[in-house]
């Protein structure tokens, strides 16, 4: 899905396949394994009707794609967005496989989505759409087979409707069928902020690696949602100066720094961060090219391309979003010695705490938030260190290293399991 701020149109699945090829070449992966992992295992497209408030019926298209099941059940979010198409979902499913492997979770990768603009739907229509979509994809999802979670424009409430619909269809409650649920029905402490918390951990590691103190570091964050808003708060808490933020309507800037909590409150009241008192208005492009120390794309894919990579001025890019940087941009950024912490590592905190949620649901025994956060920190730090070590050994950037580590782990599982029958 190409964001409105990017003039360059890229097919996300082609980007994901090119990233895979770079790692597969370096790993000298044989052709058979390469073919299997370069493609998605199962792809379901559903066209389903939804009864609208005015009595009419509207047809929607949705998808659930499982890229790999070699390391365990498939795991991946559900996205509601007008730009969602099958190739976006394929790319996101493949990245989920690598993400779970890079942090060592016993999952394969999946993703789902519905092509829709949730802003045009009433709450009842959103619920009808979610319940019917869940029923349509129930031939794939399940606590042992494929476990959805929130992504762009999907929330804990939507996960609650998914869990309830699946449970109604099977006749008993199955909390472990989705993660990112409200705490009251089997959600986990710490899940809402987990992706942002994991990104903050990755940012601290990256800053240490380049010898940059976080105190006073100037941060620009694109996207102020599930990922961007908590990340802004964590980095603000670390002493960073969050100078710029954006949402789908544009960006805001204040040289002396913005208070993320005040902005969250403002967004709750007004629906956007735009118009926050005392902040200057900037464009999406101005935010990408801002003079800052840390840039965190936390919105959509294809933000940093060959067209604007040479103008990025940050020293560190932390990818809260999936797929924000194209392979051509990666080369330009590497030449310019800008450290990119890749999506499959940087934003893996979300799926890590989703894994904790699934484990808690399966054993019906829940952990407190301190335990969740400590386990998340351990996993993120271990994964960052392993990727950095791989990058040093092979003299490659962190994305290539993360892909090499992940692809080799999935390929090992595939070899051990063999080809059925
Ligand atoms: P969200 O819907 O909660 O938030 C998205 C934010 O991006 C919103 O503030 C929206 O206004 C803004 N936005 C949209 N288009 C924009 C643009 N062109 N420029 C600037 N801002 C724009 O979604 P989210 O869950 O925070 O997901 C954001 C990204 O993070 C996605 O790429 C998603 O796949 C990835 N991600 C999410 C999670 C998770 O746990 N939610 C985990 C890993 C990765």
mmCIF file of N, CA and C and ligand atoms in Angstrom, residues 3-5 79 81 92 99 111 119 150-154 191-192 195 222-228 246-250 267 284 297-301 303 320-323 347-348 350-351, ligand 1:
data_model
loop_
_atom_site.group_PDB
_atom_site.id
_atom_site.type_symbol
_atom_site.label_atom_id
_atom_site.label_comp_id
_atom_site.label_asym_id
_atom_site.label_seq_id
_atom_site.Cartn_x
_atom_site.Cartn_y
_atom_site.Cartn_z
ATOM 1 N N UNK A 3 1.599 5.110 0.523
ATOM 2 C CA UNK A 3 0.991 6.182 1.284
ATOM 3 C C UNK A 3 0.855 7.413 0.407
ATOM 4 N N UNK A 4 -0.046 8.336 0.760
ATOM 5 C CA UNK A 4 -0.270 9.505 -0.054
ATOM 6 C C UNK A 4 0.952 10.414 -0.148
ATOM 7 N N UNK A 5 1.866 10.302 0.840
ATOM 8 C CA UNK A 5 3.008 11.208 0.832
ATOM 9 C C UNK A 5 4.123 10.722 -0.080
ATOM 10 N N UNK A 79 -5.833 -5.758 8.718
ATOM 11 C CA UNK A 79 -5.803 -4.338 8.360
ATOM 12 C C UNK A 79 -7.087 -3.940 7.645
ATOM 13 N N UNK A 81 -8.280 -0.917 5.350
ATOM 14 C CA UNK A 81 -7.795 0.301 4.683
ATOM 15 C C UNK A 81 -8.260 0.280 3.228
ATOM 16 N N UNK A 92 2.947 -8.484 3.788
ATOM 17 C CA UNK A 92 2.863 -8.384 5.242
ATOM 18 C C UNK A 92 2.928 -9.776 5.880
ATOM 19 N N UNK A 99 9.667 -11.930 10.933
ATOM 20 C CA UNK A 99 9.644 -11.246 12.236
ATOM 21 C C UNK A 99 9.572 -12.268 13.380
ATOM 22 N N UNK A 111 -1.246 -12.682 7.357
ATOM 23 C CA UNK A 111 -1.812 -11.341 7.446
ATOM 24 C C UNK A 111 -3.187 -11.370 6.812
ATOM 25 N N UNK A 119 -13.603 4.749 8.342
ATOM 26 C CA UNK A 119 -14.173 6.054 8.713
ATOM 27 C C UNK A 119 -15.546 6.284 8.091
ATOM 28 N N UNK A 150 -4.457 -7.019 15.908
ATOM 29 C CA UNK A 150 -4.748 -5.711 15.306
ATOM 30 C C UNK A 150 -3.627 -5.237 14.389
ATOM 31 N N UNK A 151 -3.991 -4.428 13.412
ATOM 32 C CA UNK A 151 -3.025 -3.718 12.567
ATOM 33 C C UNK A 151 -3.671 -2.369 12.244
ATOM 34 N N UNK A 152 -3.323 -1.787 11.111
ATOM 35 C CA UNK A 152 -3.808 -0.443 10.795
ATOM 36 C C UNK A 152 -5.347 -0.424 10.806
ATOM 37 N N UNK A 153 -5.899 0.516 11.573
ATOM 38 C CA UNK A 153 -7.348 0.739 11.666
ATOM 39 C C UNK A 153 -8.132 -0.415 12.275
ATOM 40 N N UNK A 154 -7.471 -1.327 12.962
ATOM 41 C CA UNK A 154 -8.222 -2.335 13.733
ATOM 42 C C UNK A 154 -7.789 -2.210 15.201
ATOM 43 N N UNK A 191 -0.077 -5.227 26.105
ATOM 44 C CA UNK A 191 -0.129 -5.474 24.656
ATOM 45 C C UNK A 191 -0.324 -4.171 23.886
ATOM 46 N N UNK A 192 -1.164 -3.244 24.417
ATOM 47 C CA UNK A 192 -1.499 -2.033 23.651
ATOM 48 C C UNK A 192 -0.244 -1.224 23.319
ATOM 49 N N UNK A 195 4.221 -2.729 20.829
ATOM 50 C CA UNK A 195 5.010 -2.463 19.624
ATOM 51 C C UNK A 195 5.858 -1.213 19.830
ATOM 52 N N UNK A 222 6.543 9.441 12.221
ATOM 53 C CA UNK A 222 5.478 9.520 11.227
ATOM 54 C C UNK A 222 4.395 8.505 11.588
ATOM 55 N N UNK A 223 3.161 8.989 11.809
ATOM 56 C CA UNK A 223 2.071 8.104 12.220
ATOM 57 C C UNK A 223 1.926 8.150 13.730
ATOM 58 N N UNK A 224 0.727 8.471 14.206
ATOM 59 C CA UNK A 224 0.511 8.600 15.649
ATOM 60 C C UNK A 224 -0.641 7.677 16.053
ATOM 61 N N UNK A 225 -0.432 6.361 15.850
ATOM 62 C CA UNK A 225 -1.465 5.374 16.160
ATOM 63 C C UNK A 225 -0.984 4.390 17.203
ATOM 64 N N UNK A 226 -1.376 3.113 17.041
ATOM 65 C CA UNK A 226 -1.005 2.053 17.995
ATOM 66 C C UNK A 226 0.498 2.008 18.248
ATOM 67 N N UNK A 227 1.286 2.260 17.195
ATOM 68 C CA UNK A 227 2.743 2.151 17.304
ATOM 69 C C UNK A 227 3.375 3.507 17.624
ATOM 70 N N UNK A 228 3.058 4.512 16.807
ATOM 71 C CA UNK A 228 3.733 5.807 16.907
ATOM 72 C C UNK A 228 3.483 6.534 18.228
ATOM 73 N N UNK A 246 3.246 13.098 12.935
ATOM 74 C CA UNK A 246 2.283 13.267 11.844
ATOM 75 C C UNK A 246 1.179 12.239 11.950
ATOM 76 N N UNK A 247 0.074 12.521 11.256
ATOM 77 C CA UNK A 247 -0.955 11.507 11.023
ATOM 78 C C UNK A 247 -1.374 11.628 9.570
ATOM 79 N N UNK A 248 -2.475 10.967 9.189
ATOM 80 C CA UNK A 248 -2.815 10.926 7.766
ATOM 81 C C UNK A 248 -3.086 12.327 7.210
ATOM 82 N N UNK A 249 -3.382 13.289 8.074
ATOM 83 C CA UNK A 249 -3.715 14.640 7.587
ATOM 84 C C UNK A 249 -2.519 15.573 7.455
ATOM 85 N N UNK A 250 -1.352 15.165 7.946
ATOM 86 C CA UNK A 250 -0.169 16.026 7.842
ATOM 87 C C UNK A 250 0.653 15.955 9.107
ATOM 88 N N UNK A 267 -5.716 14.597 20.364
ATOM 89 C CA UNK A 267 -6.210 13.740 19.276
ATOM 90 C C UNK A 267 -7.516 13.041 19.678
ATOM 91 N N UNK A 284 3.962 15.913 5.109
ATOM 92 C CA UNK A 284 4.553 14.580 5.289
ATOM 93 C C UNK A 284 6.000 14.572 4.807
ATOM 94 N N UNK A 297 9.429 5.913 11.021
ATOM 95 C CA UNK A 297 8.214 5.773 10.216
ATOM 96 C C UNK A 297 7.288 4.769 10.894
ATOM 97 N N UNK A 298 6.098 5.197 11.309
ATOM 98 C CA UNK A 298 5.164 4.313 12.023
ATOM 99 C C UNK A 298 3.784 4.390 11.381
ATOM 100 N N UNK A 299 3.742 4.496 10.037
ATOM 101 C CA UNK A 299 2.440 4.576 9.354
ATOM 102 C C UNK A 299 2.363 3.472 8.304
ATOM 103 N N UNK A 300 2.585 3.827 7.046
ATOM 104 C CA UNK A 300 2.374 2.846 5.977
ATOM 105 C C UNK A 300 3.687 2.523 5.257
ATOM 106 N N UNK A 301 3.572 1.687 4.213
ATOM 107 C CA UNK A 301 4.766 1.228 3.481
ATOM 108 C C UNK A 301 5.250 2.272 2.478
ATOM 109 N N UNK A 303 7.562 4.641 2.329
ATOM 110 C CA UNK A 303 7.739 6.052 2.662
ATOM 111 C C UNK A 303 9.108 6.545 2.229
ATOM 112 N N UNK A 320 8.987 1.444 12.790
ATOM 113 C CA UNK A 320 7.787 0.979 13.484
ATOM 114 C C UNK A 320 6.793 0.380 12.507
ATOM 115 N N UNK A 321 6.720 0.959 11.314
ATOM 116 C CA UNK A 321 5.814 0.462 10.269
ATOM 117 C C UNK A 321 6.424 -0.758 9.591
ATOM 118 N N UNK A 322 5.600 -1.491 8.871
ATOM 119 C CA UNK A 322 6.092 -2.582 8.041
ATOM 120 C C UNK A 322 6.367 -2.069 6.634
ATOM 121 N N UNK A 323 7.561 -2.337 6.143
ATOM 122 C CA UNK A 323 7.889 -2.014 4.759
ATOM 123 C C UNK A 323 8.029 -0.547 4.414
ATOM 124 N N UNK A 347 9.821 -3.563 15.041
ATOM 125 C CA UNK A 347 8.431 -3.559 15.508
ATOM 126 C C UNK A 347 7.961 -4.940 15.987
ATOM 127 N N UNK A 348 8.914 -5.819 16.310
ATOM 128 C CA UNK A 348 8.551 -7.175 16.731
ATOM 129 C C UNK A 348 8.002 -7.240 18.156
ATOM 130 N N UNK A 350 5.278 -6.065 19.258
ATOM 131 C CA UNK A 350 3.835 -6.320 19.217
ATOM 132 C C UNK A 350 3.542 -7.804 19.146
ATOM 133 N N UNK A 351 4.185 -8.476 18.206
ATOM 134 C CA UNK A 351 3.891 -9.910 18.067
ATOM 135 C C UNK A 351 4.469 -10.695 19.250
HETATM 136 P P1 LIG B 1 -2.911 2.792 13.366
HETATM 137 O O1 LIG B 1 -4.066 2.736 12.439
HETATM 138 O O2 LIG B 1 -3.148 2.660 14.837
HETATM 139 O O3 LIG B 1 -2.079 4.145 13.153
HETATM 140 C C1 LIG B 1 -1.604 4.557 11.910
HETATM 141 C C2 LIG B 1 -1.241 6.019 12.026
HETATM 142 O O4 LIG B 1 -0.625 6.449 10.803
HETATM 143 C C3 LIG B 1 -2.448 6.941 12.235
HETATM 144 O O5 LIG B 1 -2.057 7.971 13.122
HETATM 145 C C4 LIG B 1 -2.697 7.503 10.842
HETATM 146 O O6 LIG B 1 -3.366 8.759 10.867
HETATM 147 C C5 LIG B 1 -1.271 7.639 10.364
HETATM 148 N N1 LIG B 1 -1.083 7.755 8.917
HETATM 149 C C6 LIG B 1 -1.753 7.169 7.910
HETATM 150 N N2 LIG B 1 -1.242 7.574 6.719
HETATM 151 C C7 LIG B 1 -0.222 8.412 7.006
HETATM 152 C C8 LIG B 1 0.715 9.142 6.225
HETATM 153 N N3 LIG B 1 0.711 9.079 4.915
HETATM 154 N N4 LIG B 1 1.634 9.898 6.850
HETATM 155 C C9 LIG B 1 1.665 9.972 8.185
HETATM 156 N N5 LIG B 1 0.806 9.303 8.982
HETATM 157 C C10 LIG B 1 -0.118 8.533 8.396
HETATM 158 O O7 LIG B 1 -1.892 1.664 12.849
HETATM 159 P P2 LIG B 1 -0.725 0.956 13.667
HETATM 160 O O8 LIG B 1 -1.267 -0.301 14.256
HETATM 161 O O9 LIG B 1 -0.046 1.964 14.532
HETATM 162 O O10 LIG B 1 0.232 0.500 12.478
HETATM 163 C C11 LIG B 1 1.175 1.388 11.893
HETATM 164 C C12 LIG B 1 2.248 0.590 11.200
HETATM 165 O O11 LIG B 1 2.879 -0.261 12.144
HETATM 166 C C13 LIG B 1 1.742 -0.347 10.102
HETATM 167 O O12 LIG B 1 2.719 -0.432 9.095
HETATM 168 C C14 LIG B 1 1.606 -1.666 10.813
HETATM 169 O O13 LIG B 1 1.650 -2.768 9.923
HETATM 170 C C15 LIG B 1 2.826 -1.612 11.707
HETATM 171 N N6 LIG B 1 2.769 -2.480 12.872
HETATM 172 C C16 LIG B 1 1.757 -2.434 13.759
HETATM 173 C C17 LIG B 1 1.770 -3.263 14.875
HETATM 174 C C18 LIG B 1 0.710 -3.200 15.934
HETATM 175 O O14 LIG B 1 0.880 -3.858 16.961
HETATM 176 N N7 LIG B 1 -0.331 -2.436 15.786
HETATM 177 C C19 LIG B 1 2.825 -4.166 15.052
HETATM 178 C C20 LIG B 1 3.858 -4.178 14.134
HETATM 179 C C21 LIG B 1 3.833 -3.329 13.051
#
